[in-house]
Each structure stands twice: as C-alpha cells, then as structure tokens.
PDB file of C-alpha atoms in Angstrom:
ATOM      1  CA  MET A   1     118.067  84.530 129.946  1.00  0.00           C
ATOM      2  CA  ALA A   2     117.620  87.757 131.890  1.00  0.00           C
ATOM      3  CA  LYS A   3     115.253  89.242 134.454  1.00  0.00           C
ATOM      4  CA  LYS A   4     114.582  92.408 136.464  1.00  0.00           C
ATOM      5  CA  LEU A   5     114.666  94.580 133.323  1.00  0.00           C
ATOM      6  CA  VAL A   6     112.864  97.904 132.875  1.00  0.00           C
ATOM      7  CA  THR A   7     110.572  98.071 129.805  1.00  0.00           C
ATOM      8  CA  PRO A   8     112.550  95.724 127.513  1.00  0.00           C
ATOM      9  CA  LEU A   9     110.611  96.717 124.404  1.00  0.00           C
ATOM     10  CA  SER A  10     113.214  95.934 121.734  1.00  0.00           C
ATOM     11  CA  MET A  11     115.719  93.154 121.159  1.00  0.00           C
ATOM     12  CA  VAL A  12     118.101  91.666 118.607  1.00  0.00           C
ATOM     13  CA  VAL A  13     120.155  88.482 118.652  1.00  0.00           C
ATOM     14  CA  ALA A  14     123.659  88.729 117.198  1.00  0.00           C
ATOM     15  CA  GLY A  15     125.438  85.971 115.298  1.00  0.00           C
ATOM     16  CA  ASN A  16     127.292  84.779 118.386  1.00  0.00           C
ATOM     17  CA  GLY A  17     124.031  84.193 120.254  1.00  0.00           C
ATOM     18  CA  THR A  18     124.248  87.309 122.412  1.00  0.00           C
ATOM     19  CA  ALA A  19     120.872  88.968 122.863  1.00  0.00           C
ATOM     20  CA  TYR A  20     120.944  92.752 123.015  1.00  0.00           C
ATOM     21  CA  VAL A  21     117.889  94.205 124.713  1.00  0.00           C
ATOM     22  CA  SER A  22     116.811  97.775 125.320  1.00  0.00           C
ATOM     23  CA  GLN A  23     115.504  98.983 128.644  1.00  0.00           C
ATOM     24  CA  ASN A  24     113.653 101.779 126.920  1.00  0.00           C
ATOM     25  CA  PHE A  25     112.457 104.034 129.695  1.00  0.00           C
ATOM     26  CA  ALA A  26     115.655 103.559 131.719  1.00  0.00           C
ATOM     27  CA  GLY A  27     117.735 104.591 128.681  1.00  0.00           C
ATOM     28  CA  LEU A  28     119.869 101.455 128.806  1.00  0.00           C
ATOM     29  CA  LEU A  29     121.230  98.995 126.252  1.00  0.00           C
ATOM     30  CA  THR A  30     121.978  95.591 127.774  1.00  0.00           C
ATOM     31  CA  ALA A  31     123.919  92.592 126.441  1.00  0.00           C
ATOM     32  CA  VAL A  32     122.784  89.103 127.465  1.00  0.00           C
ATOM     33  CA  PRO A  33     125.436  86.529 126.435  1.00  0.00           C
ATOM     34  CA  PRO A  34     124.483  82.834 126.214  1.00  0.00           C
ATOM     35  CA  GLY A  35     124.792  81.424 129.716  1.00  0.00           C
ATOM     36  CA  GLY A  36     126.229  84.691 131.027  1.00  0.00           C
ATOM     37  CA  LYS A  37     125.053  87.566 133.160  1.00  0.00           C
ATOM     38  CA  PRO A  38     123.417  90.631 131.581  1.00  0.00           C
ATOM     39  CA  ARG A  39     125.579  93.752 131.479  1.00  0.00           C
ATOM     40  CA  VAL A  40     124.817  97.317 130.442  1.00  0.00           C
ATOM     41  CA  ILE A  41     126.896  98.377 127.432  1.00  0.00           C
ATOM     42  CA  TYR A  42     125.378 101.821 126.909  1.00  0.00           C
ATOM     43  CA  ALA A  43     123.550 104.298 129.114  1.00  0.00           C
ATOM     44  CA  ALA A  44     121.928 107.366 127.578  1.00  0.00           C
ATOM     45  CA  LYS A  45     121.605 110.737 129.260  1.00  0.00           C
ATOM     46  CA  LYS A  46     118.774 111.073 131.755  1.00  0.00           C
ATOM     47  CA  GLY A  47     115.376 111.423 130.115  1.00  0.00           C
ATOM     48  CA  THR A  48     116.436 109.752 126.861  1.00  0.00           C
ATOM     49  CA  GLU A  49     114.667 106.629 125.649  1.00  0.00           C
ATOM     50  CA  VAL A  50     116.738 103.897 123.981  1.00  0.00           C
ATOM     51  CA  GLY A  51     115.150 101.331 121.652  1.00  0.00           C
ATOM     52  CA  ALA A  52     114.741 100.096 118.065  1.00  0.00           C
ATOM     53  CA  LEU A  53     117.587  97.564 118.120  1.00  0.00           C
ATOM     54  CA  SER A  54     119.084  95.681 115.191  1.00  0.00           C
ATOM     55  CA  ALA A  55     122.499  94.226 114.370  1.00  0.00           C
ATOM     56  CA  SER A  56     124.712  94.027 111.289  1.00  0.00           C
ATOM     57  CA  ARG A  57     128.410  93.568 110.544  1.00  0.00           C
ATOM     58  CA  GLY A  58     129.384  93.457 114.203  1.00  0.00           C
ATOM     59  CA  LYS A  59     127.524  96.667 115.035  1.00  0.00           C
ATOM     60  CA  ILE A  60     124.419  97.311 117.090  1.00  0.00           C
ATOM     61  CA  HIS A  61     121.996  99.850 115.675  1.00  0.00           C
ATOM     62  CA  PHE A  62     119.559 101.676 117.935  1.00  0.00           C
ATOM     63  CA  ALA A  63     117.471 104.828 118.173  1.00  0.00           C
ATOM     64  CA  THR A  64     117.073 107.464 120.847  1.00  0.00           C
ATOM     65  CA  THR A  65     114.094 109.650 121.677  1.00  0.00           C
ATOM     66  CA  LYS A  66     114.193 112.704 123.904  1.00  0.00           C
ATOM     67  CA  GLY A  67     111.211 114.971 123.581  1.00  0.00           C
ATOM     68  CA  ARG A  68     110.836 115.600 119.882  1.00  0.00           C
ATOM     69  CA  ARG A  69     114.458 114.818 119.100  1.00  0.00           C
ATOM     70  CA  THR A  70     114.990 111.390 117.585  1.00  0.00           C
ATOM     71  CA  ALA A  71     118.155 109.921 116.109  1.00  0.00           C
ATOM     72  CA  LEU A  72     119.640 106.702 114.753  1.00  0.00           C
ATOM     73  CA  TRP A  73     122.966 105.416 116.143  1.00  0.00           C
ATOM     74  CA  SER A  74     125.371 102.527 115.646  1.00  0.00           C
ATOM     75  CA  MET A  75     128.082 101.123 117.894  1.00  0.00           C
ATOM     76  CA  ARG A  76     130.426  98.206 118.290  1.00  0.00           C
ATOM     77  CA  PRO A  77     130.007  96.669 121.743  1.00  0.00           C
ATOM     78  CA  GLY A  78     132.673  98.184 123.965  1.00  0.00           C
ATOM     79  CA  SER A  79     132.966 101.360 121.894  1.00  0.00           C
ATOM     80  CA  ARG A  80     131.184 104.702 121.898  1.00  0.00           C
ATOM     81  CA  PRO A  81     128.127 105.071 119.647  1.00  0.00           C
ATOM     82  CA  THR A  82     128.214 107.044 116.413  1.00  0.00           C
ATOM     83  CA  LYS A  83     125.265 109.134 115.292  1.00  0.00           C
ATOM     84  CA  VAL A  84     124.060 107.939 111.892  1.00  0.00           C
ATOM     85  CA  ALA A  85     121.028 110.127 111.170  1.00  0.00           C
ATOM     86  CA  ASP A  86     118.756 112.817 112.578  1.00  0.00           C
ATOM     87  CA  LEU A  87     115.311 111.235 112.237  1.00  0.00           C
ATOM     88  CA  TRP A  88     113.465 114.204 113.697  1.00  0.00           C
ATOM     89  CA  GLN A  89     114.921 116.426 110.988  1.00  0.00           C
ATOM     90  CA  HIS A  90     113.326 114.202 108.351  1.00  0.00           C
ATOM     91  CA  GLU A  91     109.957 114.240 110.122  1.00  0.00           C
ATOM     92  CA  ARG A  92     110.100 117.995 110.704  1.00  0.00           C
ATOM     93  CA  THR A  93     110.902 118.856 107.098  1.00  0.00           C
ATOM     94  CA  LYS A  94     108.914 116.140 105.272  1.00  0.00           C
ATOM     95  CA  ASN A  95     106.055 115.103 107.610  1.00  0.00           C
ATOM     96  CA  PRO A  96     105.352 112.108 105.340  1.00  0.00           C
ATOM     97  CA  ASP A  97     101.833 111.456 106.693  1.00  0.00           C
ATOM     98  CA  GLY A  98     100.914 115.139 106.739  1.00  0.00           C
ATOM     99  CA  ASP A  99      98.215 114.673 104.109  1.00  0.00           C
ATOM    100  CA  VAL A 100      96.783 111.437 105.529  1.00  0.00           C
ATOM    101  CA  ALA A 101      93.258 111.796 106.953  1.00  0.00           C
ATOM    102  CA  TYR A 102      92.641 110.239 110.364  1.00  0.00           C
ATOM    103  CA  GLY A 103      89.476 110.099 112.427  1.00  0.00           C
ATOM    104  CA  PHE A 104      85.994 110.272 110.899  1.00  0.00           C
ATOM    105  CA  SER A 105      85.454 111.363 107.324  1.00  0.00           C
ATOM    106  CA  ASP A 106      81.661 111.561 107.234  1.00  0.00           C
ATOM    107  CA  LEU A 107      80.378 113.063 110.495  1.00  0.00           C
ATOM    108  CA  ASP A 108      78.080 116.055 110.191  1.00  0.00           C
ATOM    109  CA  ALA A 109      79.023 119.225 112.064  1.00  0.00           C
ATOM    110  CA  ALA A 110      76.489 118.658 114.844  1.00  0.00           C
ATOM    111  CA  CYS A 111      77.858 115.205 115.640  1.00  0.00           C
ATOM    112  CA  ALA A 112      81.505 116.310 115.359  1.00  0.00           C
ATOM    113  CA  ALA A 113      80.821 119.079 117.879  1.00  0.00           C
ATOM    114  CA  GLN A 114      79.844 116.453 120.463  1.00  0.00           C
ATOM    115  CA  MET A 115      83.188 114.657 120.339  1.00  0.00           C
ATOM    116  CA  PRO A 116      85.242 114.711 123.565  1.00  0.00           C
ATOM    117  CA  PRO A 117      88.145 117.180 123.395  1.00  0.00           C
ATOM    118  CA  GLU A 118      90.780 114.437 123.624  1.00  0.00           C
ATOM    119  CA  VAL A 119      89.402 112.688 120.511  1.00  0.00           C
ATOM    120  CA  PRO A 120      89.458 114.930 117.420  1.00  0.00           C
ATOM    121  CA  ALA A 121      86.702 114.126 114.955  1.00  0.00           C
ATOM    122  CA  ALA A 122      89.076 114.465 112.008  1.00  0.00           C
ATOM    123  CA  TYR A 123      92.711 115.465 111.568  1.00  0.00           C
ATOM    124  CA  THR A 124      95.784 114.905 109.423  1.00  0.00           C
ATOM    125  CA  GLY A 125      99.211 113.603 110.419  1.00  0.00           C
ATOM    126  CA  ILE A 126     101.050 115.823 112.888  1.00  0.00           C
ATOM    127  CA  LEU A 127     104.771 116.416 113.308  1.00  0.00           C
ATOM    128  CA  GLU A 128     105.833 113.594 115.612  1.00  0.00           C
ATOM    129  CA  SER A 129     108.569 110.955 115.614  1.00  0.00           C
ATOM    130  CA  HIS A 130     109.154 107.867 117.756  1.00  0.00           C
ATOM    131  CA  PRO A 131     111.460 105.275 116.157  1.00  0.00           C
ATOM    132  CA  TYR A 132     110.340 101.969 117.652  1.00  0.00           C
ATOM    133  CA  ALA A 133     112.191  99.343 115.580  1.00  0.00           C
ATOM    134  CA  THR A 134     114.973  98.936 113.004  1.00  0.00           C
ATOM    135  CA  ALA A 135     116.170  96.262 110.593  1.00  0.00           C
ATOM    136  CA  VAL A 136     119.311  96.265 108.449  1.00  0.00           C
ATOM    137  CA  HIS A 137     119.518  94.884 104.911  1.00  0.00           C
ATOM    138  CA  LYS A 138     122.181  95.540 102.287  1.00  0.00           C
ATOM    139  CA  ARG A 139     123.704  98.390 104.305  1.00  0.00           C
ATOM    140  CA  ARG A 140     120.394 100.204 104.622  1.00  0.00           C
ATOM    141  CA  THR A 141     118.696 100.576 107.978  1.00  0.00           C
ATOM    142  CA  TYR A 142     114.921 100.441 107.865  1.00  0.00           C
ATOM    143  CA  VAL A 143     113.147 102.265 110.683  1.00  0.00           C
ATOM    144  CA  ALA A 144     109.590 101.741 111.900  1.00  0.00           C
ATOM    145  CA  ASP A 145     108.563 105.171 113.181  1.00  0.00           C
ATOM    146  CA  ALA A 146     105.546 104.515 115.399  1.00  0.00           C
ATOM    147  CA  ALA A 147     104.598 108.171 115.778  1.00  0.00           C
ATOM    148  CA  GLY A 148     105.320 109.139 112.181  1.00  0.00           C
ATOM    149  CA  ASN A 149     103.353 106.123 110.835  1.00  0.00           C
ATOM    150  CA  THR A 150     106.165 105.454 108.399  1.00  0.00           C
ATOM    151  CA  ILE A 151     108.869 103.045 107.352  1.00  0.00           C
ATOM    152  CA  LEU A 152     112.060 104.988 106.704  1.00  0.00           C
ATOM    153  CA  SER A 153     115.284 104.018 104.960  1.00  0.00           C
ATOM    154  CA  VAL A 154     118.647 105.305 106.177  1.00  0.00           C
ATOM    155  CA  LYS A 155     121.790 104.974 104.078  1.00  0.00           C
ATOM    156  CA  PRO A 156     125.228 104.599 105.706  1.00  0.00           C
ATOM    157  CA  ASN A 157     125.892 108.287 104.940  1.00  0.00           C
ATOM    158  CA  GLY A 158     122.869 109.280 107.047  1.00  0.00           C
ATOM    159  CA  LYS A 159     120.518 110.159 104.194  1.00  0.00           C
ATOM    160  CA  VAL A 160     116.928 109.474 105.267  1.00  0.00           C
ATOM    161  CA  SER A 161     114.079 108.731 102.879  1.00  0.00           C
ATOM    162  CA  THR A 162     110.514 107.497 103.244  1.00  0.00           C
ATOM    163  CA  VAL A 163     109.848 103.954 102.053  1.00  0.00           C
ATOM    164  CA  ALA A 164     106.138 103.917 102.892  1.00  0.00           C
ATOM    165  CA  VAL A 165     103.448 105.701 104.837  1.00  0.00           C
ATOM    166  CA  LEU A 166     101.404 102.970 106.481  1.00  0.00           C
ATOM    167  CA  PRO A 167      97.680 103.376 105.748  1.00  0.00           C
ATOM    168  CA  PRO A 168      95.206 104.123 108.546  1.00  0.00           C
ATOM    169  CA  VAL A 169      93.378 101.241 110.224  1.00  0.00           C
ATOM    170  CA  PRO A 170      89.603 101.665 109.701  1.00  0.00           C
ATOM    171  CA  VAL A 171      87.329 100.581 112.551  1.00  0.00           C
ATOM    172  CA  VAL A 172      83.524 100.769 112.545  1.00  0.00           C
ATOM    173  CA  VAL A 173      82.329 102.224 115.844  1.00  0.00           C
ATOM    174  CA  THR A 174      79.914  99.971 117.707  1.00  0.00           C
ATOM    175  CA  ALA A 175      77.526 101.050 120.442  1.00  0.00           C
ATOM    176  CA  GLU A 176      79.747  99.290 122.986  1.00  0.00           C
ATOM    177  CA  ALA A 177      82.900 101.021 121.723  1.00  0.00           C
ATOM    178  CA  ALA A 178      81.194 104.420 121.748  1.00  0.00           C
ATOM    179  CA  ALA A 179      80.011 103.970 125.327  1.00  0.00           C
ATOM    180  CA  ALA A 180      83.401 102.715 126.529  1.00  0.00           C
ATOM    181  CA  ASN A 181      85.252 105.659 125.005  1.00  0.00           C
ATOM    182  CA  GLY A 182      82.840 108.501 125.703  1.00  0.00           C
ATOM    183  CA  LEU A 183      81.833 109.010 122.069  1.00  0.00           C
ATOM    184  CA  PRO A 184      78.427 110.430 121.191  1.00  0.00           C
ATOM    185  CA  ALA A 185      75.764 107.972 120.025  1.00  0.00           C
ATOM    186  CA  CYS A 186      75.703 109.624 116.603  1.00  0.00           C
ATOM    187  CA  THR A 187      79.134 108.070 115.824  1.00  0.00           C
ATOM    188  CA  VAL A 188      77.807 104.498 115.975  1.00  0.00           C
ATOM    189  CA  GLY A 189      78.070 102.833 112.573  1.00  0.00           C
ATOM    190  CA  HIS A 190      80.627 105.337 111.286  1.00  0.00           C
ATOM    191  CA  THR A 191      84.242 104.447 110.522  1.00  0.00           C
ATOM    192  CA  PHE A 192      87.117 105.914 112.528  1.00  0.00           C
ATOM    193  CA  ASN A 193      90.497 105.767 110.798  1.00  0.00           C
ATOM    194  CA  PHE A 194      93.140 105.079 113.450  1.00  0.00           C
ATOM    195  CA  GLU A 195      96.818 105.860 112.987  1.00  0.00           C
ATOM    196  CA  SER A 196      98.720 102.733 111.940  1.00  0.00           C
ATOM    197  CA  VAL A 197     101.563 102.977 114.539  1.00  0.00           C
ATOM    198  CA  PRO A 198     104.197 100.592 113.102  1.00  0.00           C
ATOM    199  CA  THR A 199     105.997  98.844 115.957  1.00  0.00           C
ATOM    200  CA  ASP A 200     108.439  96.447 114.317  1.00  0.00           C
ATOM    201  CA  VAL A 201     110.081  95.786 110.972  1.00  0.00           C
ATOM    202  CA  GLU A 202     111.894  92.663 109.798  1.00  0.00           C
ATOM    203  CA  VAL A 203     113.379  91.680 106.455  1.00  0.00           C
ATOM    204  CA  GLY A 204     111.688  88.818 104.609  1.00  0.00           C
ATOM    205  CA  LYS A 205     112.260  87.240 101.229  1.00  0.00           C
ATOM    206  CA  GLY A 206     111.767  88.853  97.845  1.00  0.00           C
ATOM    207  CA  GLY A 207     112.454  92.401  98.979  1.00  0.00           C
ATOM    208  CA  TRP A 208     109.522  92.473 101.405  1.00  0.00           C
ATOM    209  CA  LEU A 209     109.614  94.014 104.858  1.00  0.00           C
ATOM    210  CA  TYR A 210     107.280  92.563 107.495  1.00  0.00           C
ATOM    211  CA  VAL A 211     105.744  95.248 109.701  1.00  0.00           C
ATOM    212  CA  THR A 212     103.459  95.050 112.751  1.00  0.00           C
ATOM    213  CA  LEU A 213     100.834  97.758 113.278  1.00  0.00           C
ATOM    214  CA  LEU A 214      99.659  98.367 116.858  1.00  0.00           C
ATOM    215  CA  PRO A 215      97.529 100.548 115.870  1.00  0.00           C
ATOM    216  CA  GLY A 216      96.593 103.802 117.676  1.00  0.00           C
ATOM    217  CA  GLY A 217      93.522 104.204 119.863  1.00  0.00           C
ATOM    218  CA  PRO A 218      92.334 102.773 123.185  1.00  0.00           C
ATOM    219  CA  GLU A 219      94.400  99.869 124.493  1.00  0.00           C
ATOM    220  CA  ASP A 220      91.730  98.323 126.718  1.00  0.00           C
ATOM    221  CA  GLY A 221      90.224  96.125 124.013  1.00  0.00           C
ATOM    222  CA  SER A 222      87.075  98.239 123.732  1.00  0.00           C
ATOM    223  CA  ILE A 223      87.472  98.577 119.958  1.00  0.00           C
ATOM    224  CA  GLY A 224      88.463  94.944 119.472  1.00  0.00           C
ATOM    225  CA  ALA A 225      91.735  93.374 118.368  1.00  0.00           C
ATOM    226  CA  GLN A 226      92.712  95.706 115.535  1.00  0.00           C
ATOM    227  CA  GLY A 227      96.448  94.936 115.229  1.00  0.00           C
ATOM    228  CA  ARG A 228      97.743  94.068 111.770  1.00  0.00           C
ATOM    229  CA  LEU A 229     100.706  92.386 110.104  1.00  0.00           C
ATOM    230  CA  VAL A 230     101.556  93.835 106.708  1.00  0.00           C
ATOM    231  CA  LYS A 231     104.261  93.441 104.079  1.00  0.00           C
ATOM    232  CA  VAL A 232     105.955  96.470 102.560  1.00  0.00           C
ATOM    233  CA  LYS A 233     107.925  96.254  99.312  1.00  0.00           C
ATOM    234  CA  ALA A 234     111.199  97.978 100.160  1.00  0.00           C
ATOM    235  CA  ARG A 235     111.788  99.188  96.619  1.00  0.00           C
ATOM    236  CA  THR A 236     108.325 100.581  95.844  1.00  0.00           C
ATOM    237  CA  GLY A 237     106.586 101.101  99.202  1.00  0.00           C
ATOM    238  CA  LYS A 238     103.678  98.880  98.180  1.00  0.00           C
ATOM    239  CA  VAL A 239     101.743  97.629 101.236  1.00  0.00           C
ATOM    240  CA  ARG A 240      99.917  94.306 101.533  1.00  0.00           C
ATOM    241  CA  GLU A 241      98.038  92.993 104.563  1.00  0.00           C
ATOM    242  CA  VAL A 242      99.141  89.546 105.734  1.00  0.00           C
ATOM    243  CA  ALA A 243      97.036  88.940 108.860  1.00  0.00           C
ATOM    244  CA  SER A 244      94.827  90.805 111.325  1.00  0.00           C
ATOM    245  CA  GLY A 245      93.060  90.394 114.649  1.00  0.00           C
ATOM    246  CA  PHE A 246      96.009  91.038 116.982  1.00  0.00           C
ATOM    247  CA  ALA A 247      95.646  92.644 120.406  1.00  0.00           C
ATOM    248  CA  GLY A 248      98.549  95.080 120.465  1.00  0.00           C
ATOM    249  CA  ALA A 249     100.955  93.827 117.768  1.00  0.00           C
ATOM    250  CA  THR A 250     104.382  95.012 118.953  1.00  0.00           C
ATOM    251  CA  GLY A 251     106.934  92.583 117.535  1.00  0.00           C
ATOM    252  CA  VAL A 252     107.526  90.382 114.498  1.00  0.00           C
ATOM    253  CA  ALA A 253     110.102  87.721 113.667  1.00  0.00           C
ATOM    254  CA  VAL A 254     110.598  85.879 110.392  1.00  0.00           C
ATOM    255  CA  ALA A 255     112.027  82.359 110.547  1.00  0.00           C
ATOM    256  CA  ARG A 256     114.234  80.893 107.854  1.00  0.00           C
ATOM    257  CA  ASN A 257     111.406  78.645 106.638  1.00  0.00           C
ATOM    258  CA  GLY A 258     109.082  81.636 106.198  1.00  0.00           C
ATOM    259  CA  ASP A 259     107.038  81.206 109.376  1.00  0.00           C
ATOM    260  CA  VAL A 260     106.207  84.532 111.014  1.00  0.00           C
ATOM    261  CA  TYR A 261     105.867  85.143 114.760  1.00  0.00           C
ATOM    262  CA  VAL A 262     103.902  88.102 116.150  1.00  0.00           C
ATOM    263  CA  ALA A 263     103.984  89.328 119.757  1.00  0.00           C
ATOM    264  CA  GLN A 264     100.624  90.523 121.103  1.00  0.00           C
ATOM    265  CA  LEU A 265     101.336  92.841 124.008  1.00  0.00           C
ATOM    266  CA  PHE A 266      97.721  93.039 125.183  1.00  0.00           C
ATOM    267  CA  GLY A 267      96.774  89.556 123.996  1.00  0.00           C
ATOM    268  CA  GLY A 268      99.277  87.832 126.283  1.00  0.00           C
ATOM    269  CA  GLN A 269     100.695  85.596 123.600  1.00  0.00           C
ATOM    270  CA  VAL A 270     103.019  85.116 120.660  1.00  0.00           C
ATOM    271  CA  SER A 271     101.207  83.890 117.552  1.00  0.00           C
ATOM    272  CA  ARG A 272     102.622  82.043 114.573  1.00  0.00           C
ATOM    273  CA  ILE A 273     101.609  82.422 110.946  1.00  0.00           C
ATOM    274  CA  LYS A 274     102.913  79.485 108.947  1.00  0.00           C
ATOM    275  CA  ALA A 275     104.645  80.206 105.656  1.00  0.00           C
ATOM    276  CA  GLY A 276     102.094  80.860 102.917  1.00  0.00           C
ATOM    277  CA  SER A 277      99.208  81.249 105.366  1.00  0.00           C
ATOM    278  CA  THR A 278      97.245  84.280 106.568  1.00  0.00           C
ATOM    279  CA  ALA A 279      95.905  82.593 109.714  1.00  0.00           C
ATOM    280  CA  ALA A 280      97.570  83.449 113.020  1.00  0.00           C
ATOM    281  CA  ARG A 281      97.518  80.652 115.604  1.00  0.00           C
ATOM    282  CA  PRO A 282      98.516  80.847 119.287  1.00  0.00           C
ATOM    283  CA  TRP A 283     102.090  79.647 119.738  1.00  0.00           C
ATOM    284  CA  ALA A 284     102.998  80.549 123.337  1.00  0.00           C
ATOM    285  CA  GLU A 285     101.146  82.217 126.189  1.00  0.00           C
ATOM    286  CA  ILE A 286     103.355  84.965 127.631  1.00  0.00           C
ATOM    287  CA  MET A 287     102.589  87.874 129.947  1.00  0.00           C
ATOM    288  CA  MET A 288     102.925  91.203 128.108  1.00  0.00           C
ATOM    289  CA  PRO A 289     105.345  90.188 125.326  1.00  0.00           C
ATOM    290  CA  ALA A 290     106.878  93.006 123.273  1.00  0.00           C
ATOM    291  CA  ALA A 291     109.861  91.959 121.155  1.00  0.00           C
ATOM    292  CA  VAL A 292     110.193  88.630 119.372  1.00  0.00           C
ATOM    293  CA  GLU A 293     113.267  87.441 117.450  1.00  0.00           C
ATOM    294  CA  TRP A 294     114.139  84.261 115.566  1.00  0.00           C
ATOM    295  CA  ALA A 295     117.786  83.138 115.555  1.00  0.00           C
ATOM    296  CA  ARG A 296     119.313  79.785 114.634  1.00  0.00           C
ATOM    297  CA  GLY A 297     116.135  77.844 115.267  1.00  0.00           C
ATOM    298  CA  ASP A 298     115.278  79.507 118.585  1.00  0.00           C
ATOM    299  CA  VAL A 299     112.654  82.152 119.353  1.00  0.00           C
ATOM    300  CA  TYR A 300     113.549  84.925 121.791  1.00  0.00           C
ATOM    301  CA  VAL A 301     110.858  87.000 123.518  1.00  0.00           C
ATOM    302  CA  SER A 302     110.943  89.951 125.890  1.00  0.00           C
ATOM    303  CA  ALA A 303     108.034  89.819 128.320  1.00  0.00           C
ATOM    304  CA  GLN A 304     106.434  91.465 131.366  1.00  0.00           C
ATOM    305  CA  VAL A 305     107.530  94.710 129.767  1.00  0.00           C
ATOM    306  CA  LEU A 306     105.072  97.174 131.321  1.00  0.00           C
ATOM    307  CA  SER A 307     105.402  96.282 134.985  1.00  0.00           C
ATOM    308  CA  GLU A 308     105.744  99.239 137.367  1.00  0.00           C
ATOM    309  CA  LYS A 309     108.706  97.456 138.953  1.00  0.00           C
ATOM    310  CA  PRO A 310     111.735  96.079 137.031  1.00  0.00           C
ATOM    311  CA  LYS A 311     110.220  92.688 136.238  1.00  0.00           C
ATOM    312  CA  GLY A 312     110.963  92.449 132.517  1.00  0.00           C
ATOM    313  CA  VAL A 313     112.475  89.205 131.296  1.00  0.00           C
ATOM    314  CA  VAL A 314     114.130  87.771 128.184  1.00  0.00           C
ATOM    315  CA  LEU A 315     113.011  84.234 127.319  1.00  0.00           C
ATOM    316  CA  ARG A 316     114.453  81.754 124.814  1.00  0.00           C
ATOM    317  CA  TYR A 317     112.295  78.987 123.327  1.00  0.00           C
TER     318      TYR A 317
END
C-alpha cells in the first residue's frame, strides 16, 4: 500500500479503509487511502517524534516525544491537531514504576561491583516517558508508555491516570548470555528483572486490553526470545500473561473472532494466537515488522521499519 517510509512504527486503519501510519523519526503522519497515493497530513517540528496512532469518531489520535516532553494529541484529517494531555507531567509527578525493582535482587556486593557501568546491578524505575501506542475505547484513550512501563488512561478532558504498571520480565542469566553481554561469571544462574517496555495496546472483549511487551535489554537475541503478550483489565489493572517467546514484540492486533496477531520485530514474522489458545504460531514471514492492525477481515503490517534508508512499507494481507 505504501513504500519508501521512514521508521513506520505505528499504524491505524480508519473505518473508510484509509491506513494512517507514523514515520516516527521523521516526525510525519501519513495517510494511505485504499488504492491511492500516500500523503503527509501532519509534520511535527524538527526533532519531534510522532507515533502511537489510533482512531475514533473521525479523529486520529497520536503522541509526540521531544526529549523528555511527551504529549497526546487528536486531529481530524485536514485540520490542526489539538493537545489532549501532557503525558510527561503525569510521569514527572507520579513516576508510577518508581518503586518497582529492576535488575538483580540477590547479588552479593562483590559480584555487583563487577557489573559493567552501563548495566546497573539493581535499580528502580526512573523518570522517563515514551508513548509508543494508543487505543481508544468508550471515549478513553489508553496509552502504552514504553519508557514508563505503564498503561495510562486519558479522559477527553485530559486527565491522566495509571491503569497498570507492567511487571518486570524475569530472565535467568546463562553462561552464554553473560559472555555475550559482558557480565561477570558470578551472575550466571541469577535472575535479572528486565523492564517490561509495553509497545502496543489494543482493546479486546470483556474489558481486557491486549498489550505487547518488548521487553528491555539486549536486542541481539543473546538472552533469548523474551517478548510477552499480556492482558490488562482496564477497570482494575489486573495483568495476565497470554503468550511468550517473542523476539521483539512490537505490535498486536485483535480480530473480531478473537484471534490475536503479534508482530515480532527481531523475529522477522507476524504470529497468530487463535482465540482461546496460548500458543503462538507463525502466520507470515516479514522483514522487521512493527505495527499490525486488523480491519474488516484484512491484516495490515508495517515492515522494514529500521532500515537506514527510507525503505519502510505498509502491507495488506
């Protein structure tokens, strides 16, 4: 449907079949009409990332990130965007994962002192926000904040609240993982709690939100495929794991029949989890897929998203 895009990391398909795709690092929002040519409908100021797309009631919702400043916006195609909420303000004042323990919990002081400077032995959630995905349901916009490790809820009046803090992803360090990442041998057999890094959120049935977790850590496969798909109860924040074993889970789509599709950025595929199952099966081999959407029986995927040149594409299956 479109090609020569720059980092198309987020996408939504409107009711009329138009796919709206972000070119995150170029700060662009692009419309791709069925059978038509892509056109830029919004360009942010230089140095501003645009992403986290969703659609509702004829409006496109998206987020911007510039340094630490993050915000949620909405716009009707052809009009100027309206700022809905200051997401950084919520992170700065609440820091929802500020008491969550990451890293190792049981290393002795001698072992912890051998850790490389870029890998803290243990720490708690820092002040950081990077809204990566949104979904709208009943006039609320749910935000997956990849840096804040949270799912947020934003009311139409701009009030932001925390739905859930996604739990850390525990990984037992193997000898191979320690060697590949420069960790001391004394860490082998111990559990490192990685940040969850939620990358997409979609609305399912029964008040559940489906959320992909990247998670944090090395992206070269040296710690294994640690990506997760979880469900979050929108009303209570309860978290349940649905499936695991993904290599860079960056996108999720929920079909009308309950099937769930997960994009694996580093696994080179989109997987499908049939309704009622917890087993993810390969569905399509795709180079560096990021966003996946289901609309009117079709599956839309953005791919080749991390190329140094503008080679990103939007595919429809």
